[in-house]
C-alpha atoms as a PDB file:
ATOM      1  CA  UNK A   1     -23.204 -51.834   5.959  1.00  0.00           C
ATOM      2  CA  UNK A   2     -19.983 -49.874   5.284  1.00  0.00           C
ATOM      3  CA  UNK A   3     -21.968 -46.472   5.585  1.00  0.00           C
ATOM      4  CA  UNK A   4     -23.245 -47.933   9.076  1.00  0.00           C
ATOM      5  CA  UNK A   5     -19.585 -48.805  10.187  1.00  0.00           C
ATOM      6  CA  UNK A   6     -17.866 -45.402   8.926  1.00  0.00           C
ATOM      7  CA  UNK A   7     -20.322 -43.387  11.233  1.00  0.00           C
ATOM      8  CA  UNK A   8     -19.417 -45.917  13.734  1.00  0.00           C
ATOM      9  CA  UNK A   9     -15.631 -45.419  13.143  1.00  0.00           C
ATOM     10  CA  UNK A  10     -16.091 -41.763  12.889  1.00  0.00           C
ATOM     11  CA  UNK A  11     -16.841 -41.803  16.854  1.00  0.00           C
ATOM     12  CA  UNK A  12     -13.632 -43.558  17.926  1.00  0.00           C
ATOM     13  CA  UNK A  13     -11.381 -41.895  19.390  1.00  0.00           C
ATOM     14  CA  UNK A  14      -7.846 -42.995  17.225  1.00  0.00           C
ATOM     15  CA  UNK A  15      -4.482 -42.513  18.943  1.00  0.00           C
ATOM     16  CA  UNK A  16      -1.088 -44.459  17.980  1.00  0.00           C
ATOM     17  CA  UNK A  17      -0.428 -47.202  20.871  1.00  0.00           C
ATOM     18  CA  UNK A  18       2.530 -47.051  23.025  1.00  0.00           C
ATOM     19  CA  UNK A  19       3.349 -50.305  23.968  1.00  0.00           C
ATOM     20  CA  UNK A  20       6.199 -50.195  26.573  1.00  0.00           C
ATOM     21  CA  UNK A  21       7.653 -53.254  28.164  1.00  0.00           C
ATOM     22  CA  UNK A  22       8.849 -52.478  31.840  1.00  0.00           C
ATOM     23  CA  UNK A  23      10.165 -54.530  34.072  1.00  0.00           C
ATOM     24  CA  UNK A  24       9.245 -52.889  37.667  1.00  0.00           C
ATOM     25  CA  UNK A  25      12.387 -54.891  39.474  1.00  0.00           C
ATOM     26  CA  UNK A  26      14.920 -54.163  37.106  1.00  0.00           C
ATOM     27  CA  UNK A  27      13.921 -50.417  36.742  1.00  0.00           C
ATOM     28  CA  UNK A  28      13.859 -49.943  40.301  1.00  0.00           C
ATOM     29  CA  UNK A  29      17.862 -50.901  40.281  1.00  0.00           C
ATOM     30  CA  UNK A  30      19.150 -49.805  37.287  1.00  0.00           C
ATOM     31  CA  UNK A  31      18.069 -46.532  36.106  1.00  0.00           C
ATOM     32  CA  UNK A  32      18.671 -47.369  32.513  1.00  0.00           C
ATOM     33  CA  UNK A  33      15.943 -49.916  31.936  1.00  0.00           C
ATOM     34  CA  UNK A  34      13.690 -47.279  33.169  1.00  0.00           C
ATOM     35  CA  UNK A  35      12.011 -46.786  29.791  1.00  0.00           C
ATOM     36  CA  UNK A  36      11.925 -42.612  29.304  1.00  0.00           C
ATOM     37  CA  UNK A  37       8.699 -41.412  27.587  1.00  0.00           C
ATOM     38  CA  UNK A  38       9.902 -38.444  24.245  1.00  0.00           C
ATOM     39  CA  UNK A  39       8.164 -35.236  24.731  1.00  0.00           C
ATOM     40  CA  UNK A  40       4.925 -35.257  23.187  1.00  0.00           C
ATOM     41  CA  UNK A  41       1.486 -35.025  24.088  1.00  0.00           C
ATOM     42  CA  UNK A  42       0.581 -38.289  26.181  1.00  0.00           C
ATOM     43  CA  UNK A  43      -3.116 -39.530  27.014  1.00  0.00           C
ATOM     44  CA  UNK A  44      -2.960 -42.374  29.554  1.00  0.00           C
ATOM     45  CA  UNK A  45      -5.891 -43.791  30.202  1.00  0.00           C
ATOM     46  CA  UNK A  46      -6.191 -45.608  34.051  1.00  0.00           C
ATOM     47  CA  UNK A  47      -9.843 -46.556  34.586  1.00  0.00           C
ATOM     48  CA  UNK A  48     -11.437 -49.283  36.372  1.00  0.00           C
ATOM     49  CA  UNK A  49     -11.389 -52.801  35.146  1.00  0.00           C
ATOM     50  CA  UNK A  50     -13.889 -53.101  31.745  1.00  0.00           C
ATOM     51  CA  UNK A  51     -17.033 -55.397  32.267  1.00  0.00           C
ATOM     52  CA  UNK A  52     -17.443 -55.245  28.627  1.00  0.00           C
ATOM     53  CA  UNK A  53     -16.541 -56.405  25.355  1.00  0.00           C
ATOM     54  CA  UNK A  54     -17.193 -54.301  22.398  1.00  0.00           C
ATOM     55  CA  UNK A  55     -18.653 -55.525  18.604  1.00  0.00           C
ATOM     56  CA  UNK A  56     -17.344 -53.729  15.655  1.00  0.00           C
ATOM     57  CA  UNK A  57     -17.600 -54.754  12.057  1.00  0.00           C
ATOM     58  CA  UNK A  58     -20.017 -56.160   9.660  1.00  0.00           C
ATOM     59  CA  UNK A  59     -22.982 -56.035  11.762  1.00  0.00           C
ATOM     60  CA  UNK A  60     -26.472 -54.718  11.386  1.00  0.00           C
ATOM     61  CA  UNK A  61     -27.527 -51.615  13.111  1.00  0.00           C
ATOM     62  CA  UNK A  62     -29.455 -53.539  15.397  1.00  0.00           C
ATOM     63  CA  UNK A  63     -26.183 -55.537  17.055  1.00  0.00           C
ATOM     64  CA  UNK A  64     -25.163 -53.728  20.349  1.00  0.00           C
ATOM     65  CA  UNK A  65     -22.187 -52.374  20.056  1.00  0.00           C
ATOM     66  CA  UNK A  66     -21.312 -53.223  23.325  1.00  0.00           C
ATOM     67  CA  UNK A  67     -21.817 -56.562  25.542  1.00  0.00           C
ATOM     68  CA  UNK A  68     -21.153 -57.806  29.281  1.00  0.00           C
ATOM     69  CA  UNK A  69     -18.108 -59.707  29.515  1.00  0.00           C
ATOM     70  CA  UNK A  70     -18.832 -63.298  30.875  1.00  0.00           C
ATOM     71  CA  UNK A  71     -15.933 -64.934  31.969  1.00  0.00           C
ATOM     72  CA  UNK A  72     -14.576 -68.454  30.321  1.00  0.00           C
ATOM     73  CA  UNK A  73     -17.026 -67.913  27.308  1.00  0.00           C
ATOM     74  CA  UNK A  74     -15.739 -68.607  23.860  1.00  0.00           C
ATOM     75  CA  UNK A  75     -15.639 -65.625  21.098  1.00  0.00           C
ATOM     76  CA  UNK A  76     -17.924 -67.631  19.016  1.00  0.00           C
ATOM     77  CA  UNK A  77     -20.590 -67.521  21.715  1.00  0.00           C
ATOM     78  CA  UNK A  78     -21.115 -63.770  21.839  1.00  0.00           C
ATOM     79  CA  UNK A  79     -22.579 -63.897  18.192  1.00  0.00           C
ATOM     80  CA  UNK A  80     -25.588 -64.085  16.921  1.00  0.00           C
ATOM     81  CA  UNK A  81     -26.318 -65.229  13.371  1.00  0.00           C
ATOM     82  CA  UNK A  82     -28.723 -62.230  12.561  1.00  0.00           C
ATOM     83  CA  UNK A  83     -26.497 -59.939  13.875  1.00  0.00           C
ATOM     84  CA  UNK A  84     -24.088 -60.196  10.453  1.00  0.00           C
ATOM     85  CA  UNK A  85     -24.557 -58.120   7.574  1.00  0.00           C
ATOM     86  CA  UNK A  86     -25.109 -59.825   4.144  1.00  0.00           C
ATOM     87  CA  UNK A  87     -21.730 -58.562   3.234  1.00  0.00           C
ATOM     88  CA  UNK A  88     -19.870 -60.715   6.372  1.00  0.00           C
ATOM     89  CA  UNK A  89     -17.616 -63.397   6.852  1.00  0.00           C
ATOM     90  CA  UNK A  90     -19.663 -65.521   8.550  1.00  0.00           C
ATOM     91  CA  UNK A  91     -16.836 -67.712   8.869  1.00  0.00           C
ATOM     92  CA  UNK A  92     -14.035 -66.062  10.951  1.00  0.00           C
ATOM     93  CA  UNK A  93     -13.824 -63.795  14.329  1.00  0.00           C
ATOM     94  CA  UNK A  94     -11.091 -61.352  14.777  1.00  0.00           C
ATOM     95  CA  UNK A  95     -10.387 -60.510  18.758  1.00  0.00           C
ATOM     96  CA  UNK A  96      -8.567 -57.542  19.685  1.00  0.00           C
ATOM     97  CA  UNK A  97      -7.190 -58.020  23.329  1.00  0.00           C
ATOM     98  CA  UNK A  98      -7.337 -54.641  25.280  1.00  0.00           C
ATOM     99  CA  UNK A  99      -3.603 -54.911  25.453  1.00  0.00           C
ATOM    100  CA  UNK A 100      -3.784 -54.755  21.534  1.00  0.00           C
ATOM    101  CA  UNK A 101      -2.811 -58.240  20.740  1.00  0.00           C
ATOM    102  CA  UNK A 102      -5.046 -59.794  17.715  1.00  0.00           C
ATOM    103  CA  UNK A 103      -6.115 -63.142  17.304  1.00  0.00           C
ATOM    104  CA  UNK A 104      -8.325 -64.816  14.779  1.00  0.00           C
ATOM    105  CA  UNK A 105     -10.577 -67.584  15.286  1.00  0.00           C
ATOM    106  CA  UNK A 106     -12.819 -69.578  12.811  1.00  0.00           C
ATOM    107  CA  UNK A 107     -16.648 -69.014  14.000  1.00  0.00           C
ATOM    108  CA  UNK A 108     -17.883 -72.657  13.123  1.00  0.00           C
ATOM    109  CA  UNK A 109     -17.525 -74.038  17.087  1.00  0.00           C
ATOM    110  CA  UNK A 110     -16.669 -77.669  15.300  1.00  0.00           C
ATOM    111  CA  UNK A 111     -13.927 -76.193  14.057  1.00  0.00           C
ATOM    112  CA  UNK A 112     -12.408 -73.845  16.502  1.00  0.00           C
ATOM    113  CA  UNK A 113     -10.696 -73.661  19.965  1.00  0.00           C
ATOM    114  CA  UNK A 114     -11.549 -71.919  23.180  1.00  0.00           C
ATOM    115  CA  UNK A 115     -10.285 -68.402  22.530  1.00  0.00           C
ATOM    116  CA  UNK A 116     -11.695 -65.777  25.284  1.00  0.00           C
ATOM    117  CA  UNK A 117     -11.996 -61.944  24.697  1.00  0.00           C
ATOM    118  CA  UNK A 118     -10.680 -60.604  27.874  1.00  0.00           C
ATOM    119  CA  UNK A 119     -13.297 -57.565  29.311  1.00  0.00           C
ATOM    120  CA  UNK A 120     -12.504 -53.933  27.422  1.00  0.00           C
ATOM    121  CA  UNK A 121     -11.788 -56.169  23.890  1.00  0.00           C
ATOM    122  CA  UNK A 122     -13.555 -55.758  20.628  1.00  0.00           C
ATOM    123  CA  UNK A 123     -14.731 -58.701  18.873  1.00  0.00           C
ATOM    124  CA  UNK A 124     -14.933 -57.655  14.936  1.00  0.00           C
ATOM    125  CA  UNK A 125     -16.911 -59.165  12.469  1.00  0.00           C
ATOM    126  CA  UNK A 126     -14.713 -58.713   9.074  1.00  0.00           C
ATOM    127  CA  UNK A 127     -16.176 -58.544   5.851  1.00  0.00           C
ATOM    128  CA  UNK A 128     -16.505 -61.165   3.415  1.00  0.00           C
ATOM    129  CA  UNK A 129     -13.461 -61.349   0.864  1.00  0.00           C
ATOM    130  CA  UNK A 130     -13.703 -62.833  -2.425  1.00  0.00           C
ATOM    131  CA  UNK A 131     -11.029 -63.599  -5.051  1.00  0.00           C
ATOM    132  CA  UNK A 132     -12.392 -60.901  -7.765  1.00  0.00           C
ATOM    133  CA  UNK A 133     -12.113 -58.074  -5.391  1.00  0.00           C
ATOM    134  CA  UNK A 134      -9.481 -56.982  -3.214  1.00  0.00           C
ATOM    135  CA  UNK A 135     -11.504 -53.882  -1.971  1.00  0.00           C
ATOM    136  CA  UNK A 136     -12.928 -55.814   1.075  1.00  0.00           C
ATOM    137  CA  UNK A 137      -9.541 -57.042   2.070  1.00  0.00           C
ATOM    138  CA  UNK A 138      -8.643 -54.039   2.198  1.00  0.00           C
ATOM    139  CA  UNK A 139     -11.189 -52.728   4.274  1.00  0.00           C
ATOM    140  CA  UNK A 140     -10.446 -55.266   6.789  1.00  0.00           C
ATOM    141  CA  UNK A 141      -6.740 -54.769   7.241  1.00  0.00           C
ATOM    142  CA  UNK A 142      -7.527 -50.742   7.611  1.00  0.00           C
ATOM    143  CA  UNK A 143     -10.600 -51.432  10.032  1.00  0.00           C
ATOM    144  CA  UNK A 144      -8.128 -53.709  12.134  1.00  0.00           C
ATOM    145  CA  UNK A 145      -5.959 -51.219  12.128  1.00  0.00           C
ATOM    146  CA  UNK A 146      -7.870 -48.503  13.385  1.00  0.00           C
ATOM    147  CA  UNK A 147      -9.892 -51.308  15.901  1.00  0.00           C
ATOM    148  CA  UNK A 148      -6.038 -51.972  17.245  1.00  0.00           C
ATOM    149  CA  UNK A 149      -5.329 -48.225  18.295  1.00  0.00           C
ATOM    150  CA  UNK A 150      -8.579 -47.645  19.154  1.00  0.00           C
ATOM    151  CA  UNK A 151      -9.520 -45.881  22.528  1.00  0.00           C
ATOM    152  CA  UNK A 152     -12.210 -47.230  24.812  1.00  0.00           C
ATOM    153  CA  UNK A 153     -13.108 -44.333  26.919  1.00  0.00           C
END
């Protein structure tokens, strides 16, 4: 499973997000709150809404990696059991918003709330941590990491 996901993550595209809060009014008046970008190499991506969500994580090489976005349906619902690797927390969800905002959700659906993934997210699968071995906690916090300031192109 982690050999699967590291030839996965080696086709990301990586760059550091730039999250810049601008109000359009305020700029408009007073040149100051217009936010000035450093000079530096810049990719800005402006494409057309995403119809998709993507799946990252501990799942099998036969999970798509990338499903239709279907509005008002809960995280939990775009999973499928055989879809997780033996080494997966079967038991949580992590969401990464397209604006880069994470949320975590149990997967049990007696136990959870409606939580959407808004089209161009990733839904990923973590991996199962245990008490005995911090390696796999670790491997989640990096693959978050990289998920968060990862480009959809």
């Amino acid at each position: 499973a982690i050999n699967a996901l590291s030839i996965d993550v080696a086709a990301w595209v990586l760059l550091k997000r730039l999250d810049i809060a601008i109000n359009i009014d305020l700029s408009r008046l007073i040149p100051a709150h217009n936010p000035r970008l450093e000079s530096a190499p810049y990719l800005l991506v402006a494409k057309a809404r995403d119809k998709h969500i993507n799946l990252t994580g501990a799942v099998t090489s036969q999970a798509p990696r990338m499903l239709p976005h279907q509005s008002q349906l809960p995280a939990q619902r775009y999973i499928r059991s055989h879809w997780h690797t033996d080494s997966a927390d079967t038991n949580r969800i992590i969401i990464i918003q397209g604006n880069g905002h994470i949320l975590e959700t149990d997967s049990a659906s007696w136990q959870s709330y409606h939580q959407e993934v808004m089209p161009g997210g990733q839904v990923l699968i973590p991996f199962a941590e245990n008490l005995w071995n911090s390696k796999t906690k670790i491997i989640n916090q990096k693959l978050l990491q990289l998920a968060v300031n990862r480009v959809l192109l």
